């Protein structure tokens, strides 16, 4: 499996050229055509800049203001208007020339076949409606205009019906119940084959708290990094004047990460304890790379929350506005992580002070409990990564051992309970990274198996494209294997599939049980402390597993009682901090998603705005647009 994994987010671009949309040749003396066109085309006026927009637009084309009273039906209304105009046009032309009736039938059937093939295409902004051709010209000019109008109308109809076709496609594919799935014998776990259980462990915390240094030092002490490699890292770090970053460079491999001295993507490493085979996910702590941190947290079974004990650094990292400690803890809880080891690092800087440790434990502990972490699931470990105190053995420093008799970090990791695995369910693997080999024409999908099992030769389907392929080979923990089960981090080499259809944010699943693909969702969310109010029309970033998509709040359904979950107020005007609510969002492009009751991994969501996480929750309903 590659050592780095992160999700991509493409900027939204509808690829539409306004100058080409109205490139029609109309005579100046055809005043009756313009008059009739004005009667057919309906516009709404923007309340900000007073620009008359097309009826199909939900936002002003000039200033971008959100339309507050969109016409119910949306794309369906436009499609009906376009179809009505086309029908009238064909009726008139067929009366003028009966020979063209058969040609019109063939055009209609070809348009139907074209629309049937766009079910999985990303939906974008709709093209403006073309001007209706009602001119009474000669036979030859009518033919030319009809051909141009038919082509433009067909393209518009394809664009306008993409979302509808996607919804229909999802409905058909999701019809088969997963309860009918019967696992094969090879999918079930063989307890005698492997005594170690896999544990996916994420390391999170504020920037410069020492996460990468802690990870590198731990791997070096466990023999995962040789002395020769460590000597190389130390030499290279000293040449750049960053000698203290030597252990961090074991995981921060890119030149930019080493130059800036921060982790930017999720680094993956492996080590063993007495009970677990641990997959270590070193996540970035800088606020600019929280989306990459989310990509690591979504794969975690447990986590190490690293806190800087030094004076001023803890306060900065724990700050509600500028620090990342609180946000990382919320993200972990939102993705269902229950067991957390709080590693209070850099204790050597504060002289291994027990008072400092107790102060940090009091503040962080009360916050974690407010995030619904149980006290019994939290382990507190004071340590120093640079001084090698309390990492893999009891501390040798008397100032620490005099008041701390708890487990070292390695023992604390070994005491974590590995969660249960859904090996009997259909295959489900969110794709976190894609590796393409241009020379061999191969593609590999990397990620964590959330459910089911897979082996060489298995048939799989990649969503949302719907492309089917065959598993050519498997790699687990960067080593070849024949079978991978739920909980394993794997790289699956595929054959018989277009490499361009495999992308981060997609999902690899069983051919008979593909996941849903949707753009309209109902969510139950909790607005986080310090978040900006959420209004109707708010533009947000929508995060689910490894997918990230731009979203718009289209409806505030109701506010909920945080204890009972019962509605307390319908259609609120806005949502503020610490409020629970039901709302609906519309995504700019389709994503692979399931309701929380169907799949927890594909049903947990985060909403972010202006570089901050503003709400977290779950998918309660997938709305099929009519």
XYZ file of C-alpha atoms in Angstrom:
626
model
C 0.000 0.000 0.000
C 1.374 3.460 -0.762
C 2.717 5.427 2.154
C 0.702 8.497 1.381
C -3.031 8.809 0.842
C -5.307 11.780 0.478
C -8.529 12.790 -1.252
C -8.662 15.157 -4.194
C -11.111 17.997 -4.659
C -11.589 19.394 -8.117
C -12.708 22.967 -8.563
C -16.219 23.280 -9.940
C -16.315 24.272 -13.611
C -19.341 23.748 -15.794
C -17.270 24.206 -18.975
C -19.965 26.372 -20.548
C -19.188 29.204 -22.949
C -21.830 31.926 -22.865
C -20.734 33.350 -26.225
C -21.364 30.073 -28.046
C -24.767 29.449 -26.479
C -26.626 31.961 -28.591
C -24.702 31.643 -31.859
C -27.791 31.590 -34.086
C -28.343 33.393 -37.360
C -31.613 35.315 -37.139
C -32.759 37.972 -39.578
C -33.398 41.417 -38.150
C -36.855 41.579 -39.709
C -38.135 38.497 -37.834
C -39.766 40.545 -35.080
C -42.558 38.031 -34.633
C -39.988 35.374 -33.658
C -38.547 37.519 -30.855
C -41.983 38.363 -29.566
C -42.985 34.703 -29.447
C -39.672 33.769 -27.768
C -40.238 36.285 -24.986
C -43.627 34.743 -24.307
C -42.156 31.232 -24.023
C -38.998 32.009 -21.981
C -39.559 32.873 -18.310
C -37.015 34.788 -16.214
C -36.633 35.728 -12.538
C -35.085 38.978 -11.392
C -32.223 39.053 -8.877
C -33.004 41.118 -5.782
C -29.384 42.270 -5.505
C -28.316 43.361 -8.992
C -31.783 43.223 -10.712
C -30.412 41.017 -13.490
C -33.062 38.908 -15.297
C -31.898 35.293 -15.001
C -33.109 32.204 -16.802
C -35.791 30.227 -14.959
C -33.488 27.203 -14.715
C -30.857 29.110 -12.668
C -30.876 28.723 -8.866
C -28.274 31.478 -8.422
C -27.782 34.833 -10.131
C -25.468 34.566 -13.130
C -23.988 38.018 -12.408
C -23.569 38.395 -8.626
C -24.080 34.757 -7.532
C -26.937 35.521 -5.100
C -28.957 32.421 -4.161
C -32.509 32.332 -5.441
C -34.908 32.182 -2.477
C -38.034 31.001 -4.317
C -37.007 28.298 -6.787
C -39.780 26.767 -8.840
C -40.774 23.357 -7.571
C -39.759 20.714 -9.966
C -36.581 22.397 -11.158
C -35.150 20.432 -14.025
C -38.386 18.593 -14.614
C -40.214 21.878 -15.415
C -37.562 22.853 -17.932
C -37.635 19.448 -19.512
C -41.411 19.624 -19.874
C -41.210 23.086 -21.478
C -38.487 21.958 -23.881
C -40.390 18.783 -24.760
C -43.591 20.754 -25.360
C -41.804 23.159 -27.685
C -40.189 20.304 -29.590
C -43.500 18.504 -29.955
C -45.203 21.589 -31.387
C -42.296 22.138 -33.761
C -42.381 18.545 -35.060
C -46.153 18.667 -35.462
C -45.930 21.801 -37.581
C -43.050 20.503 -39.697
C -44.732 17.148 -40.244
C -47.843 18.935 -41.534
C -45.642 20.858 -43.984
C -43.665 17.775 -45.045
C -45.171 14.334 -44.162
C -42.019 12.535 -45.388
C -40.129 13.752 -42.288
C -42.371 11.914 -39.786
C -40.256 8.787 -39.859
C -37.085 10.829 -39.393
C -38.585 12.508 -36.304
C -39.334 9.096 -34.807
C -35.733 7.998 -35.276
C -34.505 11.252 -33.684
C -36.773 10.700 -30.676
C -35.585 7.111 -30.172
C -31.921 8.117 -30.539
C -32.403 10.862 -27.936
C -33.954 8.299 -25.593
C -30.946 6.021 -26.011
C -28.576 8.946 -25.413
C -30.334 9.927 -22.199
C -30.283 6.355 -20.940
C -26.496 6.371 -21.026
C -25.919 9.409 -18.797
C -27.089 7.884 -15.512
C -23.627 7.986 -13.914
C -22.336 11.210 -15.486
C -21.616 14.063 -13.077
C -24.409 16.593 -13.052
C -23.428 20.202 -13.694
C -25.116 23.509 -14.408
C -27.854 23.362 -17.020
C -27.367 24.915 -20.429
C -29.721 27.787 -21.321
C -32.762 26.850 -23.352
C -32.292 27.452 -27.078
C -34.571 29.836 -28.897
C -37.564 28.062 -30.397
C -37.605 27.914 -34.188
C -41.002 29.124 -35.364
C -39.949 30.725 -38.638
C -41.901 29.950 -41.781
C -39.047 29.648 -44.262
C -38.479 27.515 -47.298
C -38.117 23.734 -47.079
C -34.298 23.784 -47.196
C -33.925 26.397 -44.449
C -36.386 24.483 -42.263
C -34.277 21.356 -42.609
C -31.083 23.148 -41.606
C -32.698 24.861 -38.634
C -34.343 21.612 -37.537
C -31.045 19.749 -37.579
C -29.313 22.449 -35.524
C -32.229 22.698 -33.092
C -32.440 18.924 -32.695
C -28.743 18.636 -31.812
C -28.845 21.553 -29.343
C -32.066 20.315 -27.771
C -30.642 16.824 -27.385
C -27.530 18.132 -25.619
C -29.613 20.335 -23.336
C -31.931 17.501 -22.501
C -28.971 15.274 -21.620
C -27.571 17.956 -19.299
C -30.897 18.736 -17.673
C -31.816 15.106 -17.000
C -28.480 13.924 -15.578
C -29.540 14.246 -11.967
C -32.892 12.596 -12.650
C -31.292 9.715 -14.516
C -28.745 9.259 -11.715
C -31.535 9.035 -9.164
C -33.372 6.427 -11.239
C -30.164 4.475 -11.681
C -29.544 4.460 -7.911
C -33.082 3.292 -7.253
C -32.724 0.334 -9.586
C -29.311 -0.703 -8.323
C -30.247 -0.459 -4.649
C -33.347 -2.623 -5.063
C -31.592 -5.832 -3.996
C -31.555 -6.210 -0.221
C -28.216 -6.876 1.452
C -29.959 -9.207 3.896
C -30.111 -11.779 1.082
C -26.315 -11.904 0.896
C -24.825 -15.206 2.040
C -21.069 -15.199 2.738
C -18.914 -17.885 1.234
C -16.780 -20.110 3.433
C -13.485 -18.499 2.394
C -14.723 -15.082 3.564
C -15.037 -16.119 7.205
C -12.147 -15.558 9.607
C -9.817 -18.414 10.407
C -8.730 -17.838 13.988
C -5.817 -20.239 13.764
C -4.263 -18.575 10.699
C -3.257 -15.348 12.442
C -2.934 -14.742 16.161
C -2.575 -10.946 15.799
C -5.640 -8.797 15.192
C -5.314 -5.736 12.981
C -5.642 -2.312 14.598
C -5.787 0.881 12.519
C -4.320 3.585 14.747
C -4.483 7.289 13.803
C -2.100 9.813 15.355
C -3.681 13.270 15.514
C -3.126 16.565 17.291
C -2.230 20.218 16.843
C 0.591 21.180 14.495
C 4.099 20.945 16.039
C 2.899 18.789 18.928
C 5.446 16.127 17.918
C 3.271 13.554 16.137
C 5.727 12.599 13.376
C 8.705 12.646 15.761
C 6.797 10.370 18.150
C 5.875 8.001 15.303
C 9.429 7.892 13.917
C 10.991 7.320 17.346
C 8.516 4.539 18.109
C 9.230 2.800 14.794
C 12.977 3.104 15.356
C 12.760 1.600 18.849
C 10.699 -1.318 17.503
C 13.241 -2.044 14.737
C 11.075 -0.846 11.843
C 13.698 1.766 10.929
C 17.302 0.562 10.741
C 20.206 2.389 12.324
C 21.628 3.025 8.859
C 18.433 4.758 7.731
C 18.285 6.753 10.944
C 21.855 7.936 10.476
C 20.954 9.086 6.963
C 17.951 11.065 8.235
C 20.053 12.722 10.953
C 22.731 13.746 8.468
C 20.233 15.190 5.969
C 18.340 17.067 8.699
C 21.504 18.668 10.070
C 22.500 19.876 6.602
C 19.263 21.868 6.445
C 19.616 23.111 10.021
C 16.750 20.932 11.273
C 18.495 18.308 13.374
C 15.499 17.815 15.683
C 13.357 16.719 12.711
C 15.387 13.549 12.000
C 12.794 11.122 13.407
C 9.952 12.982 11.706
C 11.664 12.546 8.334
C 11.128 8.804 8.604
C 7.469 9.557 7.766
C 7.594 13.004 6.148
C 9.173 11.887 2.886
C 8.376 14.668 0.416
C 10.727 17.596 -0.130
C 8.017 20.145 0.634
C 7.113 18.499 3.936
C 10.753 18.455 5.019
C 11.334 22.035 3.931
C 8.263 23.384 5.728
C 8.693 21.080 8.734
C 5.052 19.939 8.777
C 3.123 16.836 7.750
C 0.857 17.478 4.770
C -0.553 14.046 3.894
C -1.277 10.832 5.786
C 1.803 8.648 6.230
C 1.333 4.896 6.739
C 3.635 2.605 8.733
C 3.363 -0.769 10.471
C 4.495 -2.415 13.709
C 3.410 -5.264 15.991
C 2.501 -5.459 19.652
C 1.747 -8.579 21.684
C -1.910 -8.597 20.565
C -2.147 -6.386 17.487
C -0.729 -5.811 14.073
C -0.868 -1.997 14.073
C -1.335 0.144 10.971
C -0.053 3.568 11.990
C -1.713 6.570 10.283
C 0.323 9.721 10.928
C -2.089 12.561 10.140
C -1.301 16.247 9.454
C -1.992 18.769 12.212
C -1.962 22.039 10.273
C -5.380 23.623 9.770
C -4.844 23.832 5.994
C -4.682 20.038 5.766
C -7.663 19.040 7.917
C -9.321 17.373 4.874
C -6.314 15.050 4.657
C -6.536 14.423 8.388
C -10.182 13.445 7.881
C -9.048 10.925 5.241
C -6.852 9.280 7.877
C -9.412 9.428 10.671
C -12.052 7.699 8.578
C -9.881 4.544 8.539
C -9.087 4.562 12.274
C -10.223 2.012 14.860
C -8.523 3.925 17.687
C -6.357 7.038 17.996
C -3.469 8.670 19.798
C -4.213 12.325 20.543
C -0.832 14.058 20.971
C -0.811 17.141 23.211
C 2.159 19.491 23.619
C 2.846 20.011 27.342
C 5.131 23.043 26.967
C 4.006 26.419 28.309
C 2.031 28.354 25.717
C 2.002 25.536 23.140
C -0.778 23.605 24.889
C -2.889 26.752 25.265
C -2.421 27.621 21.567
C -3.310 24.115 20.389
C -6.346 23.915 22.673
C -7.669 27.335 21.630
C -11.160 27.073 20.226
C -10.504 29.361 17.239
C -6.891 28.778 16.157
C -6.033 25.398 17.699
C -6.680 22.018 16.076
C -6.825 19.801 19.190
C -10.565 20.302 19.661
C -11.403 19.880 15.961
C -9.359 16.687 15.670
C -11.093 15.220 18.727
C -14.514 16.044 17.250
C -13.577 14.475 13.926
C -12.475 11.279 15.679
C -15.735 11.014 17.604
C -17.743 11.819 14.504
C -16.158 8.875 12.677
C -17.035 6.520 15.513
C -13.627 6.286 17.223
C -14.269 5.495 20.892
C -10.848 4.524 22.286
C -8.289 7.329 22.554
C -4.807 7.412 24.087
C -3.957 10.979 25.135
C -0.146 11.258 24.833
C 1.082 14.332 26.723
C 4.346 14.908 24.854
C 7.393 17.131 25.545
C 7.193 16.582 29.301
C 10.962 17.137 29.464
C 10.429 20.834 28.616
C 8.279 21.354 31.730
C 10.586 19.278 33.935
C 8.185 16.305 34.058
C 5.881 18.367 36.256
C 2.938 16.441 37.704
C 1.006 19.701 38.193
C 1.329 20.527 34.508
C 0.163 17.041 33.523
C -2.845 17.237 35.888
C -3.810 20.649 34.483
C -3.746 19.352 30.913
C -5.666 16.240 31.904
C -8.356 18.342 33.578
C -8.923 20.638 30.592
C -8.659 18.038 27.829
C -10.562 15.423 29.823
C -13.595 17.643 30.388
C -13.682 18.544 26.695
C -13.441 14.902 25.555
C -16.303 13.976 27.863
C -18.376 16.769 26.320
C -17.682 15.064 22.968
C -19.201 11.879 24.467
C -15.964 9.999 24.987
C -16.253 7.685 27.986
C -13.702 8.103 30.750
C -13.105 4.354 30.738
C -12.095 4.539 27.043
C -9.429 7.220 27.644
C -5.809 6.418 28.555
C -3.433 9.168 29.709
C 0.297 8.731 29.067
C 2.935 11.393 29.908
C 6.042 10.993 27.744
C 8.928 12.609 25.906
C 9.582 11.416 22.357
C 12.913 13.204 22.005
C 14.236 11.863 25.324
C 12.756 8.368 24.812
C 10.802 8.436 28.062
C 7.777 6.157 28.525
C 7.522 5.032 24.894
C 8.218 1.276 24.828
C 9.266 0.744 28.458
C 8.825 2.285 31.907
C 10.427 5.747 32.257
C 14.000 5.897 33.488
C 13.701 9.562 34.450
C 13.167 9.729 38.224
C 11.221 12.999 37.965
C 8.575 11.111 35.951
C 8.685 7.648 37.524
C 8.285 9.179 41.000
C 4.618 10.017 40.360
C 3.582 7.998 37.275
C 3.221 4.216 37.507
C 0.866 3.653 34.565
C 1.516 1.862 31.270
C 4.000 3.059 28.677
C 2.740 4.075 25.232
C 3.343 0.662 23.646
C 1.473 -1.136 26.450
C -1.384 1.344 26.157
C -1.667 0.579 22.419
C -1.587 -3.146 23.174
C -4.479 -2.774 25.644
C -6.801 -1.261 23.011
C -9.608 -3.590 21.983
C -9.906 -4.238 18.261
C -13.478 -3.638 17.000
C -15.572 -6.335 15.375
C -15.358 -6.893 11.622
C -18.308 -7.309 9.230
C -16.774 -10.075 7.123
C -20.145 -11.677 6.371
C -21.545 -8.593 4.619
C -21.067 -7.686 0.928
C -17.742 -6.144 -0.091
C -17.398 -2.439 0.682
C -14.164 -0.432 0.389
C -14.012 3.377 0.144
C -11.077 4.312 -2.102
C -8.559 6.617 -0.416
C -5.867 6.566 -3.094
C -5.318 5.342 -6.654
C -2.007 4.141 -8.106
C -1.746 4.049 -11.914
C 0.986 2.395 -13.937
C 1.123 4.081 -17.322
C 3.708 1.659 -18.688
C 1.676 -1.454 -17.847
C -1.780 0.127 -18.114
C -2.749 -1.112 -14.639
C -4.598 0.614 -11.826
C -4.719 -0.170 -8.104
C -7.327 1.051 -5.617
C -6.123 1.539 -2.030
C -8.167 1.762 1.150
C -9.580 0.000 4.167
C -12.090 -2.803 3.734
C -15.130 -1.727 5.751
C -17.123 -4.891 5.128
C -16.899 -8.251 3.382
C -13.842 -9.897 1.894
C -12.046 -10.065 -1.442
C -9.561 -12.396 -3.125
C -7.729 -12.691 -6.419
C -10.169 -13.313 -9.255
C -13.163 -11.721 -7.478
C -15.553 -9.632 -9.554
C -16.016 -6.061 -8.284
C -17.798 -2.892 -9.345
C -16.414 0.624 -8.955
C -18.924 3.304 -8.025
C -20.064 5.892 -8.973
C -18.965 5.014 -12.535
C -20.532 1.535 -12.427
C -17.512 -0.024 -14.186
C -16.984 -3.732 -13.480
C -13.609 -5.406 -13.278
C -11.664 -8.318 -11.832
C -9.205 -8.384 -8.942
C -5.811 -9.179 -10.417
C -3.764 -9.197 -7.181
C -3.811 -7.988 -3.581
C -1.316 -6.262 -1.309
C -1.855 -6.029 2.436
C 0.566 -3.895 4.432
C 2.781 -3.600 1.321
C 3.048 -7.401 1.034
C 1.284 -9.710 -1.407
C -1.646 -11.793 -0.159
C -4.444 -13.929 -1.582
C -7.366 -12.922 0.678
C -8.232 -9.637 2.433
C -11.052 -9.211 4.932
C -12.875 -6.369 6.648
C -10.486 -4.165 8.618
C -7.483 -4.763 6.347
C -5.686 -1.904 4.598
C -5.128 -3.166 1.074
C -4.097 -2.176 -2.427
C -6.255 -3.995 -4.990
C -4.877 -4.258 -8.529
C -7.740 -4.299 -11.051
C -7.965 -5.506 -14.620
C -10.613 -5.164 -17.318
C -11.536 -1.665 -16.202
C -10.890 1.862 -17.441
C -8.267 3.407 -15.151
C -9.888 6.835 -15.464
C -13.048 5.503 -13.804
C -11.197 4.582 -10.587
C -10.731 7.642 -8.386
C -10.278 8.622 -4.753
C -13.657 9.129 -3.104
C -15.218 6.252 -5.018
C -16.238 2.913 -3.532
C -15.277 -0.625 -4.491
C -18.157 -3.007 -3.841
C -19.864 -6.300 -4.671
C -21.344 -6.353 -8.212
C -24.752 -7.418 -6.891
C -24.806 -4.860 -4.067
C -23.534 -1.489 -5.352
C -23.752 1.500 -3.033
C -26.119 4.385 -3.653
C -25.009 7.439 -5.611
C -26.873 10.627 -4.765
C -26.823 14.423 -4.840
C -29.721 15.193 -2.476
C -29.506 14.079 1.159
C -31.270 14.565 4.463
C -28.865 14.905 7.399
C -29.098 14.926 11.173
C -26.320 17.228 12.360
C -24.886 18.871 15.452
C -23.578 22.407 14.926
C -20.219 22.676 16.667
C -19.106 25.254 19.195
C -17.771 28.439 17.630
C -19.248 27.668 14.215
C -20.782 30.342 12.022
C -24.599 30.120 11.705
C -25.962 27.827 9.002
C -28.580 29.509 6.830
C -30.769 28.469 3.941
C -28.526 28.629 0.883
C -25.251 28.349 2.823
C -22.370 27.035 0.721
C -20.460 24.275 2.566
C -17.901 21.529 2.022
C -19.465 18.079 2.384
C -17.165 15.281 3.632
C -18.112 11.600 3.676
C -15.464 8.829 3.914
C -12.798 9.927 1.364
C -15.150 12.020 -0.779
C -15.295 15.793 -0.600
C -17.902 17.794 -2.481
C -19.344 21.307 -2.585
C -22.857 21.459 -1.139
C -25.713 23.898 -0.660
C -28.218 23.864 2.198
C -31.585 23.712 0.438
C -33.881 23.165 3.431
C -33.772 23.547 7.221
C -36.270 20.885 8.243
C -36.425 21.161 12.028
C -34.480 21.778 15.209
C -34.122 18.752 17.473
C -33.954 18.218 21.187
C -30.313 17.160 21.824
C -31.350 14.585 24.435
C -34.443 12.973 22.902
C -33.951 13.769 19.217
C -37.560 14.940 18.917
C -38.364 17.987 16.740
C -38.779 21.184 18.764
C -39.158 23.772 15.989
C -39.976 23.341 12.331
C -38.311 25.326 9.538
C -35.947 27.439 11.674
C -34.432 30.532 10.093
C -30.856 29.532 11.011
C -28.823 27.057 13.046
C -26.315 28.281 15.613
C -23.636 26.659 17.771
C -24.537 23.601 19.877
C -27.896 23.102 18.139
C -29.066 19.771 16.712
C -31.179 19.811 13.587
C -32.410 18.039 10.487
C -31.513 19.653 7.168
C -31.283 18.866 3.470
C -28.249 19.496 1.288
C -27.828 19.428 -2.470
C -24.413 18.360 -3.757
C -22.887 19.798 -6.922
C -21.748 16.333 -8.059
C -22.926 12.838 -7.047
C -21.124 10.979 -4.255
C -21.233 7.386 -3.018
C -23.217 7.403 0.208
C -25.498 5.239 2.335
C -27.786 5.975 5.237
C -26.185 5.585 8.646
C -28.433 2.611 9.429
C -27.195 0.794 6.305
C -23.473 1.589 6.626
C -21.812 3.595 9.363
C -18.666 4.133 7.333
C -20.616 5.659 4.406
C -23.216 7.405 6.575
C -21.065 9.682 8.753
C -20.659 13.199 7.367
C -18.904 16.482 8.162
C -19.762 19.976 6.996
C -16.947 22.540 6.762
C -16.846 26.222 5.876
C -13.989 28.747 5.645
C -11.426 26.193 6.757
C -13.343 25.086 9.878
C -15.613 22.160 10.687
C -19.032 23.675 11.435
C -21.197 20.561 11.856
C -21.040 16.788 11.980
C -23.732 14.161 11.778
C -25.158 11.306 9.774
C -27.211 10.604 6.674
C -30.804 9.766 7.578
C -32.352 9.671 4.099
C -31.312 9.642 0.455
C -33.786 11.793 -1.453
C -34.630 10.650 -4.972
C -35.358 13.724 -7.087
C -38.373 13.424 -9.353
